[in-house]
Amino acid sequence: MSKRQPLVVGLALAAFAAAAAAQTARAQQAAPAESPNAAARRWFEDAKFGMFVHWGVYSLLGKGEWVMNNDKIPIAEYRKLPPQFNPTRFDAEEWVKLARSAGVRYITITTKHHDGFCMYDSKLTDYDVVDASPYGEDPVKALADACHKHGVKLFFYYSLLDWHHPDYFPLGRTGHHSGREAKGDWAKYVAYYQGQVRELCTNYGEIGGLWFDGWWDAPDAAWDLEGTYKIIHDLQPGALAGNNHHVAPFPGEDFQMFEQDLPGENSAGFNKAEAADKLPLETCLTMNGSWGYNANDHAYKSTEALVHALVGAAGRGANLLLNVGPKPDGTIPAEAAERLLDLGRWLEANGKAVYGTRKGPIPPQPWGVTTARPAAEGHSPTIYLHVLKADVKEVVIPEALTTSVALPLGGKTPLKKEITPDGLKLTIPDDARAPYDTIIAVDVPVPTPDPVPLRR
Ligand code: FHN
């Protein structure tokens, strides 16, 4: 951090301290009741960590969720998959317990992906897991019940793009090998998909929200997104609507997602949009290189890389939605389960610097990121420095933090501080270093607010 760091850091620090002081003062007055949507957005921002599940009949082929399009499989052939789909080893309780052990706070599952096959019991089509597969049960219902039982919120991924439905016409950029006739009634397709959104908001109890995808296939089509978001908000006032369209958020959307990149990055080429400053953010990420089950993809990211993704997202005010692609038998690949348990162990020890925080007042640095926790009862606000580079021996933070106390997370011995021309230098002792992320808690003294004059 150089002293010449733009004024923005100083302003951010001042804003952080002012917000902390204001929050202390506000705590003394009755807070106005917040709307269910505002409460849900705040919950989402606090949650920090979700598990994405891409599961469908495509898992039988073990080549990912785009196999129908990539292998140019027409519907007449693809329809032979559901009768072979019988995930007898699927255990919703097991999935949710694994998620809880990983420190996951919500699960987002594909209810219908681009292939058009519904992994839930829809009354609007027989092309679903209950009517078209020997399994004959509704895995989404089982998952919803297990999530409600274990206090995990459940979000539904829903693909607007549909390679199967005869009224998804005109075709968009993909799905040109499905063998459908070159005709269809787009209004009927909109009524179909909005009817399914209604089903998802009605039949599974309280849900966390809807995660839409596939808008990018036909960006100029009459999707009636505002009508769709109204259905969600009317039926489930505490549910959030998000749409993975890779452009700036539309009216009615409650969070913004980024794919395979942290907000502000675009290595994957998906994320052209800036991070909206007023919406909760989320980055979705594969553990290997595939969303749906890919039998040949063993290129799993290291636990360190996944911790850095989780912390890197939190340091940019975003959640991490980490993906698993279950096998056709309903089990989660062993490598994925292993990574999830590693993350759970790390969060067990360090979750305080992640859950419930917001992005810190110091922007991402070469050494890492910062998260911040507002003042709590009897506790000053805390800035967490996440030193992600193992070879970094000292960090320089704004001089304005001169009066703060900097402790290794869980440690008792304050770090040595030195005022330098670049700012306040903290030296990290070797015994304070931790695997993946050395976290320094900087307790920021907050001026005690002037006593509120008693009203006569
Ligand atoms: O095409 C989909 C893909 O299969 C996957 O569901 C990802 C997850 O974010 N979204 C789309 C690609 O942007």
Short mmCIF file of C-alpha atoms and ligand atoms in Angstrom, two decimals:
data_model
loop_
_atom_site.label_atom_id
_atom_site.label_comp_id
_atom_site.label_asym_id
_atom_site.label_seq_id
_atom_site.Cartn_x
_atom_site.Cartn_y
_atom_site.Cartn_z
CA MET A 1 0.00 0.00 0.00
CA SER A 2 1.72 3.17 -1.00
CA LYS A 3 0.95 6.45 0.71
CA ARG A 4 0.24 7.75 -2.71
CA GLN A 5 -2.60 5.22 -2.85
CA PRO A 6 -5.55 7.20 -4.25
CA LEU A 7 -7.49 9.25 -1.81
CA VAL A 8 -10.24 6.63 -2.19
CA VAL A 9 -8.63 4.48 0.51
CA GLY A 10 -8.61 7.31 3.01
CA LEU A 11 -12.21 8.13 2.13
CA ALA A 12 -13.17 4.47 2.39
CA LEU A 13 -11.55 4.28 5.82
CA ALA A 14 -13.29 7.42 6.94
CA ALA A 15 -16.58 6.06 5.60
CA PHE A 16 -15.93 2.75 7.37
CA ALA A 17 -15.27 4.45 10.70
CA ALA A 18 -18.24 6.80 10.22
CA ALA A 19 -20.53 3.90 9.31
CA ALA A 20 -19.32 2.04 12.38
CA ALA A 21 -19.98 5.06 14.60
CA ALA A 22 -23.36 5.63 12.96
CA GLN A 23 -24.24 1.98 13.45
CA THR A 24 -23.35 2.26 17.12
CA ALA A 25 -25.59 5.32 17.38
CA ARG A 26 -28.38 3.65 15.36
CA ALA A 27 -28.32 0.65 17.64
CA GLN A 28 -29.59 2.99 20.32
CA GLN A 29 -32.70 3.79 18.29
CA ALA A 30 -35.37 1.40 17.11
CA ALA A 31 -34.41 0.28 13.58
CA PRO A 32 -37.28 0.62 11.06
CA ALA A 33 -38.62 -2.81 10.02
CA GLU A 34 -36.85 -3.95 6.82
CA SER A 35 -38.74 -5.54 3.93
CA PRO A 36 -38.47 -9.33 3.42
CA ASN A 37 -36.48 -8.63 0.23
CA ALA A 38 -34.03 -6.34 2.07
CA ALA A 39 -33.66 -8.92 4.83
CA ALA A 40 -33.04 -11.64 2.23
CA ARG A 41 -30.40 -9.53 0.48
CA ARG A 42 -28.67 -8.88 3.82
CA TRP A 43 -28.83 -12.62 4.65
CA PHE A 44 -27.33 -13.42 1.24
CA GLU A 45 -24.47 -10.96 1.74
CA ASP A 46 -23.78 -12.48 5.18
CA ALA A 47 -23.93 -16.07 3.87
CA LYS A 48 -20.75 -15.80 1.74
CA PHE A 49 -20.63 -19.48 0.61
CA GLY A 50 -23.00 -21.56 -1.51
CA MET A 51 -22.84 -24.92 -3.28
CA PHE A 52 -23.88 -25.04 -6.94
CA VAL A 53 -25.23 -28.40 -8.17
CA HIS A 54 -25.37 -29.20 -11.89
CA TRP A 55 -27.25 -32.50 -12.13
CA GLY A 56 -29.29 -33.96 -14.98
CA VAL A 57 -29.73 -36.90 -17.33
CA TYR A 58 -26.66 -35.63 -19.21
CA SER A 59 -24.61 -37.04 -16.30
CA LEU A 60 -25.24 -40.52 -17.81
CA LEU A 61 -22.88 -39.61 -20.67
CA GLY A 62 -20.22 -38.19 -18.36
CA LYS A 63 -19.32 -35.39 -20.79
CA GLY A 64 -20.81 -32.35 -19.07
CA GLU A 65 -24.13 -30.55 -19.35
CA TRP A 66 -23.65 -29.27 -22.92
CA VAL A 67 -23.29 -32.76 -24.43
CA MET A 68 -26.61 -32.57 -26.31
CA ASN A 69 -25.48 -29.47 -28.16
CA ASN A 70 -21.77 -30.27 -28.44
CA ASP A 71 -22.33 -33.81 -29.76
CA LYS A 72 -25.21 -32.63 -31.98
CA ILE A 73 -27.63 -35.14 -30.38
CA PRO A 74 -31.19 -34.68 -31.70
CA ILE A 75 -34.12 -34.84 -29.27
CA ALA A 76 -35.19 -38.24 -30.68
CA GLU A 77 -31.84 -39.67 -29.49
CA TYR A 78 -31.48 -37.59 -26.29
CA ARG A 79 -34.92 -38.75 -25.12
CA LYS A 80 -33.38 -42.24 -24.69
CA LEU A 81 -31.46 -40.95 -21.64
CA PRO A 82 -34.29 -40.34 -19.12
CA PRO A 83 -35.44 -44.01 -19.19
CA GLN A 84 -31.85 -44.93 -18.13
CA PHE A 85 -31.72 -42.36 -15.29
CA ASN A 86 -32.16 -44.08 -11.94
CA PRO A 87 -29.99 -42.39 -9.23
CA THR A 88 -30.67 -45.01 -6.54
CA ARG A 89 -27.71 -43.75 -4.45
CA PHE A 90 -29.05 -40.18 -4.31
CA ASP A 91 -29.42 -39.14 -0.67
CA ALA A 92 -30.55 -35.57 -0.11
CA GLU A 93 -29.67 -35.75 3.59
CA GLU A 94 -26.13 -36.81 2.66
CA TRP A 95 -25.75 -33.91 0.21
CA VAL A 96 -27.01 -31.37 2.75
CA LYS A 97 -24.90 -32.77 5.59
CA LEU A 98 -21.83 -32.60 3.34
CA ALA A 99 -22.75 -29.01 2.44
CA ARG A 100 -23.13 -28.11 6.12
CA SER A 101 -19.77 -29.74 6.93
CA ALA A 102 -18.25 -27.60 4.18
CA GLY A 103 -19.58 -24.44 5.79
CA VAL A 104 -22.04 -23.92 2.93
CA ARG A 105 -25.02 -21.70 3.80
CA TYR A 106 -27.10 -22.24 0.64
CA ILE A 107 -27.44 -24.67 -2.27
CA THR A 108 -28.37 -23.73 -5.86
CA ILE A 109 -29.57 -26.73 -7.88
CA THR A 110 -30.40 -27.04 -11.58
CA THR A 111 -34.14 -27.66 -11.87
CA LYS A 112 -34.01 -27.43 -15.69
CA HIS A 113 -30.84 -26.94 -17.72
CA HIS A 114 -30.58 -26.09 -21.42
CA ASP A 115 -31.54 -29.66 -22.45
CA GLY A 116 -35.06 -28.87 -21.25
CA PHE A 117 -35.28 -31.93 -18.99
CA CYS A 118 -36.89 -31.07 -15.65
CA MET A 119 -35.21 -32.48 -12.55
CA TYR A 120 -38.36 -31.73 -10.56
CA ASP A 121 -42.00 -32.85 -10.80
CA SER A 122 -43.57 -30.40 -13.26
CA LYS A 123 -47.27 -30.54 -14.10
CA LEU A 124 -46.54 -28.68 -17.34
CA THR A 125 -44.59 -31.46 -19.01
CA ASP A 126 -43.93 -35.20 -18.81
CA TYR A 127 -40.31 -34.52 -19.77
CA ASP A 128 -39.35 -34.64 -16.13
CA VAL A 129 -37.64 -36.95 -13.67
CA VAL A 130 -40.88 -38.23 -12.10
CA ASP A 131 -42.71 -39.07 -15.37
CA ALA A 132 -39.86 -39.96 -17.73
CA SER A 133 -37.36 -41.87 -15.58
CA PRO A 134 -37.48 -45.15 -13.62
CA TYR A 135 -36.41 -43.16 -10.55
CA GLY A 136 -39.94 -41.75 -10.43
CA GLU A 137 -39.32 -39.47 -7.43
CA ASP A 138 -38.75 -35.72 -7.11
CA PRO A 139 -35.12 -35.11 -6.00
CA VAL A 140 -35.76 -31.38 -5.68
CA LYS A 141 -38.52 -32.07 -3.13
CA ALA A 142 -36.21 -34.36 -1.17
CA LEU A 143 -33.48 -31.70 -1.26
CA ALA A 144 -35.90 -28.95 -0.22
CA ASP A 145 -37.05 -31.03 2.76
CA ALA A 146 -33.45 -31.75 3.81
CA CYS A 147 -32.48 -28.08 3.41
CA HIS A 148 -35.41 -26.91 5.53
CA LYS A 149 -34.50 -29.52 8.16
CA HIS A 150 -30.82 -28.49 8.34
CA GLY A 151 -31.20 -24.71 7.96
CA VAL A 152 -29.68 -24.45 4.48
CA LYS A 153 -31.38 -22.13 2.01
CA LEU A 154 -32.26 -23.63 -1.39
CA PHE A 155 -32.06 -21.67 -4.63
CA PHE A 156 -33.28 -22.97 -8.00
CA TYR A 157 -31.19 -22.65 -11.17
CA TYR A 158 -33.56 -22.42 -14.16
CA SER A 159 -32.47 -22.26 -17.81
CA LEU A 160 -34.55 -19.84 -19.89
CA LEU A 161 -32.85 -21.42 -22.92
CA ASP A 162 -34.50 -24.72 -23.88
CA TRP A 163 -33.18 -27.12 -26.52
CA HIS A 164 -36.26 -29.38 -26.26
CA HIS A 165 -39.44 -27.28 -26.09
CA PRO A 166 -41.16 -27.00 -29.51
CA ASP A 167 -42.24 -23.41 -28.84
CA TYR A 168 -38.73 -22.17 -28.08
CA PHE A 169 -38.77 -20.54 -31.48
CA PRO A 170 -37.14 -18.64 -33.18
CA LEU A 171 -34.02 -20.54 -32.04
CA GLY A 172 -31.26 -18.58 -30.36
CA ARG A 173 -27.52 -18.98 -30.78
CA THR A 174 -27.50 -22.65 -29.71
CA GLY A 175 -29.59 -25.82 -29.94
CA HIS A 176 -29.57 -25.99 -33.74
CA HIS A 177 -29.13 -29.78 -33.87
CA SER A 178 -32.15 -30.77 -31.77
CA GLY A 179 -34.19 -31.77 -34.80
CA ARG A 180 -37.11 -29.49 -33.90
CA GLU A 181 -39.38 -28.20 -36.67
CA ALA A 182 -38.67 -24.61 -37.73
CA LYS A 183 -41.83 -23.27 -36.14
CA GLY A 184 -43.24 -22.49 -32.71
CA ASP A 185 -45.20 -19.97 -30.63
CA TRP A 186 -42.81 -17.92 -28.47
CA ALA A 187 -45.67 -16.60 -26.29
CA LYS A 188 -46.57 -20.20 -25.45
CA TYR A 189 -42.97 -20.87 -24.43
CA VAL A 190 -42.96 -17.78 -22.15
CA ALA A 191 -46.21 -19.01 -20.57
CA TYR A 192 -44.61 -22.46 -20.10
CA TYR A 193 -41.44 -21.21 -18.45
CA GLN A 194 -43.28 -18.69 -16.28
CA GLY A 195 -45.66 -21.48 -15.27
CA GLN A 196 -42.66 -23.55 -14.18
CA VAL A 197 -41.27 -20.60 -12.21
CA ARG A 198 -44.65 -20.44 -10.49
CA GLU A 199 -44.44 -24.19 -9.71
CA LEU A 200 -40.94 -23.76 -8.23
CA CYS A 201 -42.16 -20.85 -6.09
CA THR A 202 -45.24 -22.76 -4.90
CA ASN A 203 -44.41 -26.43 -4.35
CA TYR A 204 -41.18 -26.46 -2.33
CA GLY A 205 -41.87 -24.29 0.72
CA GLU A 206 -39.76 -21.23 1.43
CA ILE A 207 -36.94 -20.91 -1.12
CA GLY A 208 -33.85 -18.72 -1.27
CA GLY A 209 -34.47 -17.60 -4.83
CA LEU A 210 -34.21 -18.25 -8.57
CA TRP A 211 -30.93 -18.30 -10.52
CA PHE A 212 -31.72 -17.78 -14.21
CA ASP A 213 -29.39 -18.66 -17.06
CA GLY A 214 -29.54 -18.79 -20.83
CA TRP A 215 -30.88 -15.28 -21.56
CA TRP A 216 -27.72 -14.77 -23.59
CA ASP A 217 -28.96 -17.37 -26.13
CA ALA A 218 -31.61 -14.92 -27.38
CA PRO A 219 -30.84 -11.51 -25.86
CA ASP A 220 -33.37 -9.73 -28.06
CA ALA A 221 -36.26 -12.11 -27.36
CA ALA A 222 -39.39 -11.01 -25.46
CA TRP A 223 -38.57 -12.85 -22.22
CA ASP A 224 -40.88 -10.74 -20.01
CA LEU A 225 -38.26 -10.85 -17.27
CA GLU A 226 -40.04 -8.20 -15.21
CA GLY A 227 -43.18 -10.34 -15.27
CA THR A 228 -41.11 -13.35 -14.22
CA TYR A 229 -39.44 -11.48 -11.35
CA LYS A 230 -42.88 -10.24 -10.22
CA ILE A 231 -44.11 -13.85 -10.02
CA ILE A 232 -41.18 -14.67 -7.73
CA HIS A 233 -41.50 -11.60 -5.52
CA ASP A 234 -45.29 -11.98 -5.23
CA LEU A 235 -45.20 -15.69 -4.34
CA GLN A 236 -42.00 -15.61 -2.25
CA PRO A 237 -41.38 -12.09 -0.82
CA GLY A 238 -38.16 -13.33 0.83
CA ALA A 239 -36.76 -14.90 -2.35
CA LEU A 240 -34.06 -13.32 -4.53
CA ALA A 241 -34.04 -13.21 -8.34
CA GLY A 242 -30.72 -13.32 -10.19
CA ASN A 243 -29.95 -13.75 -13.89
CA ASN A 244 -26.63 -14.95 -15.30
CA HIS A 245 -26.93 -12.80 -18.44
CA HIS A 246 -23.41 -11.35 -18.16
CA VAL A 247 -24.69 -7.77 -18.67
CA ALA A 248 -25.61 -4.98 -16.20
CA PRO A 249 -28.46 -6.01 -13.88
CA PHE A 250 -32.04 -5.49 -15.05
CA PRO A 251 -34.84 -3.98 -12.90
CA GLY A 252 -36.22 -6.55 -10.44
CA GLU A 253 -32.95 -8.45 -10.02
CA ASP A 254 -31.75 -8.78 -6.43
CA PHE A 255 -28.17 -9.96 -6.90
CA GLN A 256 -25.54 -10.00 -9.63
CA MET A 257 -23.52 -13.05 -10.51
CA PHE A 258 -20.16 -13.46 -12.19
CA GLU A 259 -19.00 -16.67 -13.77
CA GLN A 260 -15.59 -18.31 -13.27
CA ASP A 261 -14.17 -14.91 -12.29
CA LEU A 262 -14.22 -12.63 -9.28
CA PRO A 263 -16.14 -9.35 -9.70
CA GLY A 264 -14.11 -6.96 -11.81
CA GLU A 265 -12.11 -9.75 -13.49
CA ASN A 266 -12.86 -11.29 -16.88
CA SER A 267 -10.33 -14.05 -17.54
CA ALA A 268 -13.11 -16.38 -18.72
CA GLY A 269 -14.52 -13.83 -21.18
CA PHE A 270 -18.04 -14.02 -19.71
CA ASN A 271 -18.05 -11.04 -17.46
CA LYS A 272 -18.36 -7.85 -19.47
CA ALA A 273 -20.51 -6.11 -16.84
CA GLU A 274 -19.13 -3.99 -14.01
CA ALA A 275 -20.08 -5.00 -10.47
CA ALA A 276 -23.23 -3.13 -9.50
CA ASP A 277 -22.50 -1.20 -6.32
CA LYS A 278 -25.97 -1.57 -4.84
CA LEU A 279 -26.59 -5.32 -5.31
CA PRO A 280 -25.22 -8.36 -3.47
CA LEU A 281 -22.66 -10.11 -5.65
CA GLU A 282 -21.82 -13.75 -6.28
CA THR A 283 -19.08 -15.55 -8.22
CA CYS A 284 -19.88 -19.07 -9.45
CA LEU A 285 -16.93 -21.37 -9.98
CA THR A 286 -16.27 -24.95 -11.07
CA MET A 287 -13.98 -27.06 -8.88
CA ASN A 288 -12.53 -28.71 -12.00
CA GLY A 289 -13.31 -27.46 -15.51
CA SER A 290 -16.87 -28.77 -15.79
CA TRP A 291 -20.25 -27.82 -14.39
CA GLY A 292 -22.09 -31.09 -15.13
CA TYR A 293 -20.48 -34.46 -14.34
CA ASN A 294 -17.46 -35.07 -16.59
CA ALA A 295 -15.93 -38.50 -16.05
CA ASN A 296 -12.62 -37.44 -17.61
CA ASP A 297 -12.17 -34.12 -15.82
CA HIS A 298 -9.96 -34.72 -12.77
CA ALA A 299 -8.32 -31.30 -12.93
CA TYR A 300 -9.63 -30.19 -9.53
CA LYS A 301 -8.43 -26.86 -8.17
CA SER A 302 -6.28 -27.12 -5.02
CA THR A 303 -7.83 -26.40 -1.63
CA GLU A 304 -5.57 -23.34 -1.46
CA ALA A 305 -6.96 -22.04 -4.77
CA LEU A 306 -10.50 -22.59 -3.51
CA VAL A 307 -9.82 -20.79 -0.20
CA HIS A 308 -8.33 -17.93 -2.22
CA ALA A 309 -11.47 -17.88 -4.39
CA LEU A 310 -13.73 -17.76 -1.32
CA VAL A 311 -11.66 -15.06 0.38
CA GLY A 312 -11.03 -13.19 -2.88
CA ALA A 313 -14.78 -13.05 -3.46
CA ALA A 314 -15.47 -11.88 0.11
CA GLY A 315 -12.78 -9.21 -0.27
CA ARG A 316 -14.72 -7.90 -3.28
CA GLY A 317 -18.07 -8.02 -1.49
CA ALA A 318 -19.16 -11.22 -3.21
CA ASN A 319 -20.22 -14.76 -2.30
CA LEU A 320 -18.61 -17.89 -3.74
CA LEU A 321 -21.01 -20.39 -5.33
CA LEU A 322 -18.79 -23.47 -5.70
CA ASN A 323 -20.00 -26.15 -8.10
CA VAL A 324 -20.31 -29.93 -7.85
CA GLY A 325 -21.46 -32.17 -10.72
CA PRO A 326 -23.06 -35.30 -9.22
CA LYS A 327 -22.76 -38.65 -10.98
CA PRO A 328 -25.75 -40.41 -12.60
CA ASP A 329 -26.10 -42.59 -9.47
CA GLY A 330 -26.68 -39.47 -7.34
CA THR A 331 -23.33 -39.43 -5.55
CA ILE A 332 -20.97 -36.45 -5.45
CA PRO A 333 -17.51 -37.20 -6.93
CA ALA A 334 -15.00 -38.06 -4.19
CA GLU A 335 -12.55 -35.30 -5.19
CA ALA A 336 -15.32 -32.70 -4.90
CA ALA A 337 -16.43 -34.00 -1.51
CA GLU A 338 -12.81 -33.90 -0.32
CA ARG A 339 -12.38 -30.25 -1.36
CA LEU A 340 -15.64 -29.32 0.36
CA LEU A 341 -14.53 -30.93 3.63
CA ASP A 342 -11.16 -29.15 3.40
CA LEU A 343 -12.99 -25.83 3.03
CA GLY A 344 -15.20 -26.69 5.98
CA ARG A 345 -12.18 -27.34 8.19
CA TRP A 346 -10.65 -24.01 7.09
CA LEU A 347 -13.88 -22.13 7.75
CA GLU A 348 -14.24 -23.79 11.15
CA ALA A 349 -11.04 -21.99 12.17
CA ASN A 350 -11.32 -18.79 10.11
CA GLY A 351 -15.01 -18.26 9.32
CA LYS A 352 -15.18 -15.22 11.62
CA ALA A 353 -13.17 -13.26 9.04
CA VAL A 354 -15.54 -14.29 6.23
CA TYR A 355 -19.15 -14.92 7.30
CA GLY A 356 -21.14 -11.77 8.00
CA THR A 357 -18.37 -9.48 6.73
CA ARG A 358 -18.42 -7.00 3.87
CA LYS A 359 -15.56 -6.00 1.59
CA GLY A 360 -12.89 -4.11 3.55
CA PRO A 361 -12.07 -0.39 3.10
CA ILE A 362 -8.69 -1.29 1.57
CA PRO A 363 -9.12 -2.42 -2.07
CA PRO A 364 -7.54 -5.72 -3.22
CA GLN A 365 -3.76 -5.56 -2.91
CA PRO A 366 -0.93 -7.64 -4.40
CA TRP A 367 -0.65 -9.37 -1.01
CA GLY A 368 -4.38 -10.11 -0.67
CA VAL A 369 -7.72 -8.59 0.26
CA THR A 370 -9.56 -7.17 3.26
CA THR A 371 -12.95 -7.90 4.76
CA ALA A 372 -14.68 -5.87 7.45
CA ARG A 373 -17.03 -6.55 10.31
CA PRO A 374 -19.06 -3.63 11.65
CA ALA A 375 -19.03 -2.85 15.34
CA ALA A 376 -20.97 -5.33 17.44
CA GLU A 377 -22.15 -5.20 21.03
CA GLY A 378 -19.13 -4.07 23.03
CA HIS A 379 -16.76 -4.75 20.13
CA SER A 380 -15.10 -2.20 17.90
CA PRO A 381 -15.29 -2.66 14.14
CA THR A 382 -12.69 -5.01 12.71
CA ILE A 383 -10.83 -5.00 9.42
CA TYR A 384 -9.41 -8.41 8.49
CA LEU A 385 -6.27 -8.37 6.37
CA HIS A 386 -6.14 -11.62 4.36
CA VAL A 387 -2.48 -12.09 3.43
CA LEU A 388 -2.78 -14.71 0.70
CA LYS A 389 0.83 -14.63 -0.47
CA ALA A 390 2.99 -16.93 1.69
CA ASP A 391 6.17 -14.93 1.07
CA VAL A 392 4.81 -11.58 2.27
CA LYS A 393 6.56 -10.61 5.53
CA GLU A 394 5.00 -7.20 6.05
CA VAL A 395 2.00 -5.23 4.84
CA VAL A 396 1.48 -1.48 4.75
CA ILE A 397 -1.96 -0.14 5.58
CA PRO A 398 -3.24 3.44 5.76
CA GLU A 399 -1.60 5.56 8.43
CA ALA A 400 -5.12 6.50 9.60
CA LEU A 401 -5.14 3.10 11.35
CA THR A 402 -2.22 4.11 13.60
CA THR A 403 -4.33 3.74 16.76
CA SER A 404 -5.68 0.32 15.77
CA VAL A 405 -4.55 -2.99 17.30
CA ALA A 406 -3.42 -5.63 14.80
CA LEU A 407 -3.57 -9.25 15.98
CA PRO A 408 -3.22 -12.53 14.09
CA LEU A 409 -6.74 -14.07 14.01
CA GLY A 410 -7.07 -15.94 17.30
CA GLY A 411 -3.70 -14.61 18.46
CA LYS A 412 -2.85 -12.58 21.55
CA THR A 413 0.36 -10.74 20.60
CA PRO A 414 -0.18 -7.51 18.66
CA LEU A 415 1.96 -7.09 15.56
CA LYS A 416 4.85 -4.64 15.50
CA LYS A 417 3.69 -1.35 13.86
CA GLU A 418 5.92 1.25 12.27
CA ILE A 419 4.97 4.53 10.62
CA THR A 420 6.73 4.74 7.26
CA PRO A 421 6.53 7.22 4.39
CA ASP A 422 4.15 4.74 2.69
CA GLY A 423 1.85 4.29 5.68
CA LEU A 424 1.56 2.04 8.72
CA LYS A 425 3.83 -1.02 8.27
CA LEU A 426 2.83 -4.23 10.06
CA THR A 427 5.46 -6.94 10.39
CA ILE A 428 4.09 -10.49 10.32
CA PRO A 429 6.02 -12.79 12.69
CA ASP A 430 6.69 -16.31 11.38
CA ASP A 431 4.63 -17.84 14.20
CA ALA A 432 1.60 -15.88 12.99
CA ARG A 433 1.65 -17.39 9.52
CA ALA A 434 -1.16 -19.77 8.58
CA PRO A 435 -1.76 -22.10 5.63
CA TYR A 436 -3.48 -20.55 2.58
CA ASP A 437 -4.36 -17.24 4.33
CA THR A 438 -2.65 -15.39 7.17
CA ILE A 439 -5.41 -13.29 8.70
CA ILE A 440 -4.62 -10.17 10.71
CA ALA A 441 -7.53 -8.70 12.68
CA VAL A 442 -7.21 -4.91 12.89
CA ASP A 443 -9.50 -3.60 15.60
CA VAL A 444 -10.45 -0.02 14.70
CA PRO A 445 -11.22 2.25 17.66
CA VAL A 446 -14.43 4.14 17.02
CA PRO A 447 -14.99 7.56 18.59
CA THR A 448 -17.72 7.15 21.19
CA PRO A 449 -20.77 8.94 19.76
CA ASP A 450 -21.84 12.06 21.61
CA PRO A 451 -24.46 11.13 24.22
CA VAL A 452 -27.97 11.52 22.76
CA PRO A 453 -29.52 14.43 24.67
CA LEU A 454 -32.45 13.29 26.74
CA ARG A 455 -35.71 14.59 25.31
CA ARG A 456 -37.45 16.75 27.88
O1 FHN B 1 -24.29 -22.62 -20.33
C1 FHN B 1 -24.31 -22.53 -18.92
C2 FHN B 1 -23.42 -23.57 -18.34
O2 FHN B 1 -23.84 -24.85 -18.71
C3 FHN B 1 -23.44 -23.43 -16.81
O3 FHN B 1 -24.75 -23.68 -16.31
C4 FHN B 1 -22.99 -22.03 -16.42
C5 FHN B 1 -23.03 -21.85 -14.91
O4 FHN B 1 -22.85 -20.51 -14.60
N1 FHN B 1 -23.85 -21.05 -17.03
C6 FHN B 1 -23.94 -21.11 -18.48
C7 FHN B 1 -22.68 -20.60 -19.14
O5 FHN B 1 -22.59 -19.20 -18.91
#
